[in-house]
Amino acid sequence: MKYTEEHEWLRVEDDVIVVGITEHAAEQLGDIVFIELPDVGKEVVKDDDIVVIESVKAASDILAPIDGEIVEVNEALTDAPSAVNEDAIGKGWMFKMKADDMSQLDDMMDEAAYKKFIG
């Protein structure tokens, strides 16, 4: 598992990368009430705004962690966005993507580095 400074996690499954936000980010947002997911097939560039999350505290954008194509989104979050609060790393995954260049993952934090990052 890899982590970004924007509190996203990335898990490689075969040649697809599953992306969500960390438990830390979900706790900071509070109760999530709405999620707008990207379209399947969308080509994204690292740092593009691709997901909008609204919580009782604030609205936040989730950035594309790497360059690639969105190949699947977690449609269940549309009806049950609270799944991110309940299981951020499991049922709360947001989208899957195919990377243009898997080496972009090399610069991201591992779990130990992320834990140090959030203190």
C-alpha atoms as one frame of an Amber mdcrd trajectory, in Angstrom:
protein
   0.000   0.000   0.000   1.231   3.496  -0.852   0.108   6.868   0.512   0.098
  10.436  -0.758   0.525  13.679   1.193  -3.114  14.382   0.219  -4.148  11.429
   2.431  -4.990   9.029  -0.354  -4.099   5.346  -0.264  -3.243   3.294  -3.334
  -3.318  -0.490  -3.491  -2.002  -2.313  -6.545  -4.182  -5.261  -7.612  -2.694
  -6.966 -10.663  -2.310  -4.122 -13.184  -4.986  -1.892 -11.611  -4.572   0.614
  -8.779  -7.377   0.950  -6.234  -7.615   4.428  -4.653  -9.382   5.826  -1.592
  -8.779   8.202   1.276  -7.151   7.184   4.526  -8.933   6.618   7.813  -7.135
   9.711   9.096  -8.641  11.827   6.297 -12.112  10.339   6.836 -11.904  11.181
  10.550 -10.792  14.729   9.777 -13.703  15.239   7.361 -16.340  13.962   9.767
 -19.556  12.400   8.496 -19.396  12.200   4.703 -22.757  12.995   3.113 -22.014
  13.187  -0.645 -19.411  11.895  -3.081 -19.116  12.768  -6.773 -17.018  10.165
  -8.577 -15.202  10.516 -11.927 -16.490   8.952 -15.136 -15.137   5.567 -16.163
 -12.829   5.979 -19.126 -11.673   9.444 -18.084  -7.984  10.118 -18.668  -6.450
  11.979 -15.731  -3.182  13.695 -15.014  -1.581  13.696 -11.561  -3.137  16.392
  -9.343  -6.310  16.775 -11.459  -9.411  17.259  -9.283 -11.362  14.050  -9.853
 -13.559  13.373  -6.810 -15.639  15.785  -4.726 -16.414  14.838  -1.134 -18.852
  16.763   1.025 -19.016  16.196   4.741 -20.793  17.886   7.590 -17.595  19.934
   8.089 -16.435  20.825   4.571 -16.223  20.019   0.881 -12.943  18.607  -0.403
 -11.475  17.636  -3.743  -9.575  14.409  -4.203  -6.704  14.671  -6.651  -5.543
  12.110  -9.156  -2.534  10.494  -7.478  -0.894   9.555 -10.789  -1.432   9.785
 -14.551  -3.764   7.196 -16.039  -7.283   6.138 -16.924 -10.226   5.588 -14.571
 -11.376   2.018 -15.200 -13.984   1.556 -12.434 -15.700   3.617  -9.745 -17.352
   2.501  -6.509 -20.975   3.253  -7.437 -22.125   2.060  -3.998 -20.698   5.278
  -2.517 -23.292   7.322  -4.409 -26.054   5.830  -2.254 -23.959   5.229   0.849
 -21.120   7.756   1.116 -20.799   6.958   4.828 -19.019   3.729   3.807 -15.864
   5.857   3.634 -16.232   6.739   7.327 -17.025   3.140   8.259 -14.381   1.312
   6.182 -12.093   3.768   4.379  -9.595   1.154   3.224 -12.167  -1.536   2.369
 -15.694  -0.735   1.223 -14.810   2.956   0.998 -12.534   2.640  -2.036 -13.386
   5.323  -4.604 -11.997   4.399  -8.002  -9.681   2.079  -9.851  -7.254   3.262
 -12.477  -4.680   1.996 -14.905  -1.435   3.874 -14.558   0.399   5.318 -17.520
   3.633   4.782 -15.584   3.711   2.553 -12.492   7.037   4.082 -11.448   5.059
   7.132 -10.216   4.254   4.985  -7.166   7.941   4.844  -6.248   7.928   8.376
  -4.815   4.953   7.774  -2.521   5.044   6.960   1.186   4.798   3.482   2.638
   2.671   2.910   5.742   5.461   3.689   8.215   6.310   6.952   6.457   2.629
   7.928   6.286   2.126   7.292  10.004   5.126   9.519  10.706   3.709  12.138
   8.286   0.386  12.389  10.144   2.158  12.305  13.504
